[in-house]
Amino acid sequence: MADNDATQPPARLRALLSWQVNKADIVGTRLTGARIPATGRADFAVLAALEEYGPISQADLGRRLGLDRNRINGITTRLDDNAHISRTTDPADRRRNVVTITPSGRRYLEELQAATDVAQAELAMKLSAAESEQLQKLLEKLLDAHPGLPG
């Protein structure tokens, strides 16, 4: 084995799609983490969901994002404390909070998006635009084939 191969995982492992996707996720997470804090990634997910779906109950927001009650509560509390969202009691069901993105939250989402875009471009830097688009479509197809599994 050559010196530069000393840290290479076995070829059988490297040939696994699941291994490759996992490693790409790790690299993408590190590149993103270098540009936004760990809390920013969770903030991005919540704000993106609110932008796309509009006002939604905190419980439904957590379900859409696959976050448990405590996790979504912590994220929404932080975003509310920073005026990026508003939480109001649902008049139809006083036990529920309805979460809405604020103008400040939209600005923060755009900041997070810009940092994320840089990380995504760095992750895909060896791919042409067409290859990057093809990879995204293939991964979407792969994930669509397994809708009931947790993400």
Coordinates of N, CA and C in Angstrom, one line a residue, residues 45-151:
A45 N -33.6 25.9 9.1 CA -34.7 25.0 8.8 C -36.1 25.5 9.3
V46 N -36.1 26.1 10.5 CA -37.4 26.6 11.0 C -37.9 27.8 10.1
L47 N -37.0 28.7 9.9 CA -37.4 29.9 9.1 C -37.7 29.6 7.7
A48 N -37.0 28.6 7.1 CA -37.4 28.2 5.7 C -38.8 27.6 5.7
A49 N -39.1 26.8 6.7 CA -40.4 26.1 6.8 C -41.5 27.2 6.9
L50 N -41.2 28.2 7.8 CA -42.2 29.2 8.0 C -42.4 30.1 6.8
E51 N -41.3 30.3 6.1 CA -41.4 31.1 4.8 C -42.3 30.3 3.8
E52 N -42.0 29.1 3.7 CA -42.7 28.3 2.7 C -44.2 27.9 3.1
Y53 N -44.4 27.6 4.3 CA -45.7 27.1 4.7 C -46.6 28.2 5.4
G54 N -46.0 29.3 5.8 CA -46.8 30.3 6.4 C -47.0 30.0 7.9
P55 N -47.8 30.8 8.6 CA -48.1 30.5 10.0 C -48.5 29.1 10.2
I56 N -47.9 28.4 11.2 CA -48.2 27.0 11.5 C -48.0 26.8 13.0
S57 N -48.7 25.8 13.5 CA -48.6 25.5 14.9 C -47.2 25.0 15.2
Q58 N -46.7 25.3 16.4 CA -45.4 24.9 16.8 C -45.2 23.4 16.7
A59 N -46.3 22.6 17.1 CA -46.2 21.2 17.0 C -46.1 20.7 15.6
D60 N -46.9 21.3 14.7 CA -46.9 20.9 13.3 C -45.5 21.2 12.6
L61 N -45.0 22.3 13.0 CA -43.7 22.7 12.6 C -42.6 21.7 13.0
G62 N -42.7 21.3 14.2 CA -41.7 20.2 14.7 C -41.9 18.9 13.9
R63 N -43.2 18.5 13.7 CA -43.4 17.3 12.9 C -42.9 17.4 11.5
R64 N -43.1 18.6 10.8 CA -42.6 18.7 9.4 C -41.1 18.6 9.4
L65 N -40.4 19.1 10.4 CA -38.9 19.1 10.4 C -38.3 17.9 11.1
G66 N -39.2 17.0 11.7 CA -38.7 15.8 12.4 C -38.0 16.2 13.7
L67 N -38.5 17.2 14.3 CA -37.9 17.6 15.6 C -38.9 17.4 16.8
D68 N -38.4 16.9 17.9 CA -39.3 16.6 19.0 C -39.7 17.9 19.7
R69 N -40.7 17.8 20.6 CA -41.3 18.9 21.2 C -40.3 19.8 21.9
N70 N -39.3 19.2 22.6 CA -38.3 20.0 23.4 C -37.4 20.8 22.4
R71 N -37.0 20.1 21.4 CA -36.0 20.7 20.4 C -36.7 21.9 19.7
I72 N -37.9 21.7 19.2 CA -38.6 22.8 18.5 C -38.9 23.9 19.4
N73 N -39.2 23.6 20.7 CA -39.5 24.7 21.6 C -38.2 25.5 21.9
G74 N -37.1 24.8 22.0 CA -35.8 25.6 22.2 C -35.5 26.5 21.0
I75 N -35.7 26.0 19.8 CA -35.4 26.8 18.6 C -36.3 27.9 18.5
T76 N -37.6 27.7 18.7 CA -38.6 28.8 18.6 C -38.4 29.8 19.7
T77 N -38.1 29.4 20.9 CA -37.8 30.3 22.0 C -36.7 31.2 21.6
R78 N -35.6 30.7 21.1 CA -34.4 31.5 20.7 C -34.8 32.5 19.6
L79 N -35.5 32.0 18.6 CA -35.9 32.8 17.5 C -36.9 33.9 17.9
D80 N -37.8 33.6 18.8 CA -38.7 34.5 19.4 C -38.0 35.6 20.2
D81 N -37.0 35.2 21.0 CA -36.2 36.1 21.8 C -35.5 37.1 20.9
N82 N -35.1 36.7 19.7 CA -34.4 37.6 18.8 C -35.3 38.2 17.8
A83 N -36.6 38.1 18.0 CA -37.6 38.8 17.2 C -37.6 38.3 15.7
H84 N -37.1 37.1 15.5 CA -37.2 36.5 14.2 C -38.5 35.8 13.8
I85 N -39.2 35.4 14.9 CA -40.6 34.9 14.7 C -41.5 35.5 15.8
S86 N -42.7 35.3 15.6 CA -43.7 35.6 16.7 C -44.5 34.3 17.0
R87 N -44.8 34.2 18.2 CA -45.6 33.0 18.7 C -46.8 33.6 19.3
T88 N -48.0 33.2 18.8 CA -49.2 33.6 19.4 C -50.1 32.4 19.7
T89 N -51.0 32.6 20.7 CA -51.9 31.5 21.0 C -52.9 31.3 19.9
D90 N -53.1 30.1 19.5 CA -54.1 29.8 18.4 C -55.5 30.1 19.0
P91 N -56.3 31.0 18.4 CA -57.6 31.3 18.9 C -58.6 30.1 18.8
A92 N -58.3 29.2 17.9 CA -59.2 28.0 17.7 C -58.8 27.0 18.8
D93 N -57.6 27.0 19.3 CA -57.2 26.0 20.2 C -56.1 26.6 21.1
R94 N -56.6 27.1 22.3 CA -55.7 27.9 23.2 C -54.5 27.1 23.7
R95 N -54.5 25.8 23.5 CA -53.3 25.0 23.9 C -52.2 25.0 22.9
R96 N -52.4 25.6 21.7 CA -51.4 25.6 20.6 C -50.8 27.0 20.4
N97 N -49.6 27.0 20.1 CA -48.9 28.2 19.6 C -48.8 28.2 18.1
V98 N -49.1 29.4 17.5 CA -49.0 29.5 16.1 C -47.7 30.4 15.9
V99 N -46.8 29.9 15.0 CA -45.5 30.5 14.8 C -45.5 31.2 13.4
T100 N -45.0 32.4 13.4 CA -45.0 33.2 12.2 C -43.6 33.8 12.0
I101 N -43.1 33.9 10.8 CA -41.8 34.5 10.6 C -42.1 36.0 10.5
T102 N -41.1 36.8 11.1 CA -41.2 38.3 11.1 C -40.3 38.8 10.0
P103 N -40.4 40.1 9.8 CA -39.5 40.8 8.8 C -38.0 40.6 9.2
S104 N -37.7 40.6 10.5 CA -36.4 40.4 11.0 C -36.0 38.9 10.7
G105 N -36.9 38.0 10.8 CA -36.6 36.6 10.5 C -36.4 36.4 9.0
R106 N -37.1 37.1 8.2 CA -36.8 37.0 6.7 C -35.4 37.5 6.4
R107 N -35.0 38.6 7.0 CA -33.7 39.1 6.8 C -32.6 38.1 7.3
Y108 N -32.8 37.6 8.5 CA -31.9 36.6 9.0 C -31.9 35.3 8.1
L109 N -33.0 34.9 7.6 CA -33.0 33.7 6.7 C -32.2 34.0 5.5
E110 N -32.3 35.2 4.9 CA -31.5 35.6 3.7 C -30.0 35.5 4.1
E111 N -29.6 36.0 5.2 CA -28.2 35.9 5.7 C -27.7 34.5 5.8
L112 N -28.6 33.7 6.4 CA -28.3 32.2 6.5 C -28.2 31.6 5.1
Q113 N -29.1 32.0 4.2 CA -29.1 31.4 2.9 C -27.9 31.7 2.1
A114 N -27.4 33.0 2.3 CA -26.2 33.4 1.6 C -25.0 32.6 2.1
A115 N -24.9 32.4 3.4 CA -23.8 31.6 3.9 C -23.9 30.1 3.5
T116 N -25.1 29.6 3.5 CA -25.3 28.2 3.1 C -25.0 28.1 1.6
D117 N -25.4 29.0 0.8 CA -25.1 29.0 -0.7 C -23.6 28.9 -0.9
V118 N -22.8 29.6 -0.2 CA -21.3 29.6 -0.3 C -20.8 28.2 0.0
A119 N -21.3 27.6 1.1 CA -20.9 26.3 1.5 C -21.3 25.2 0.5
Q120 N -22.5 25.3 0.0 CA -23.0 24.4 -1.0 C -22.1 24.5 -2.3
A121 N -21.8 25.7 -2.7 CA -20.9 25.9 -3.9 C -19.6 25.3 -3.7
E122 N -19.0 25.4 -2.5 CA -17.7 24.8 -2.1 C -17.8 23.3 -2.2
L123 N -18.9 22.8 -1.6 CA -19.1 21.3 -1.6 C -19.1 20.8 -3.0
A124 N -19.8 21.5 -3.9 CA -20.0 21.0 -5.3 C -18.9 21.6 -6.3
M125 N -17.8 22.1 -5.8 CA -16.9 22.9 -6.7 C -16.3 22.1 -7.8
K126 N -16.2 20.8 -7.7 CA -15.7 19.9 -8.7 C -16.7 19.5 -9.7
L127 N -18.0 19.9 -9.5 CA -19.1 19.5 -10.4 C -19.4 20.7 -11.3
S128 N -19.8 20.4 -12.5 CA -20.4 21.4 -13.4 C -21.8 21.8 -12.8
A129 N -22.3 22.9 -13.3 CA -23.7 23.2 -12.9 C -24.7 22.1 -13.3
A130 N -24.5 21.5 -14.5 CA -25.4 20.4 -14.9 C -25.2 19.2 -14.0
E131 N -24.0 18.9 -13.6 CA -23.7 17.7 -12.8 C -24.3 17.9 -11.4
S132 N -24.2 19.2 -10.9 CA -24.7 19.5 -9.6 C -26.3 19.3 -9.6
E133 N -26.9 19.8 -10.6 CA -28.3 19.7 -10.8 C -28.8 18.3 -10.9
Q134 N -28.0 17.5 -11.7 CA -28.3 16.1 -11.9 C -28.2 15.3 -10.5
L135 N -27.1 15.6 -9.8 CA -26.9 15.0 -8.5 C -28.1 15.3 -7.5
Q136 N -28.5 16.6 -7.5 CA -29.7 16.9 -6.7 C -30.9 16.2 -7.1
K137 N -31.2 16.1 -8.4 CA -32.3 15.3 -8.9 C -32.3 13.8 -8.5
L138 N -31.1 13.3 -8.6 CA -30.9 11.9 -8.3 C -31.1 11.6 -6.8
L139 N -30.6 12.5 -6.0 CA -30.7 12.3 -4.5 C -32.2 12.5 -4.1
E140 N -32.9 13.5 -4.8 CA -34.3 13.7 -4.5 C -35.1 12.4 -4.9
K141 N -34.8 11.8 -6.0 CA -35.4 10.6 -6.5 C -35.2 9.5 -5.5
L142 N -33.9 9.3 -5.0 CA -33.6 8.3 -4.0 C -34.4 8.5 -2.8
L143 N -34.4 9.7 -2.3 CA -35.1 10.0 -1.0 C -36.7 9.9 -1.2
D144 N -37.2 10.2 -2.3 CA -38.6 10.1 -2.6 C -39.0 8.6 -2.6
A145 N -38.1 7.7 -2.8 CA -38.4 6.3 -2.9 C -38.6 5.7 -1.5
H146 N -38.2 6.5 -0.4 CA -38.3 6.0 0.9 C -39.0 7.1 1.8
P147 N -40.2 7.4 1.5 CA -40.9 8.6 2.2 C -41.2 8.3 3.7
G148 N -41.4 7.1 4.1 CA -41.8 6.8 5.5 C -40.6 6.7 6.4
L149 N -39.4 6.8 5.9 CA -38.2 6.6 6.8 C -37.8 8.0 7.3
P150 N -37.4 8.0 8.6 CA -36.9 9.3 9.1 C -35.7 9.9 8.4
G151 N -35.7 11.2 8.3 CA -34.6 11.9 7.5 C -33.5 12.3 8.4

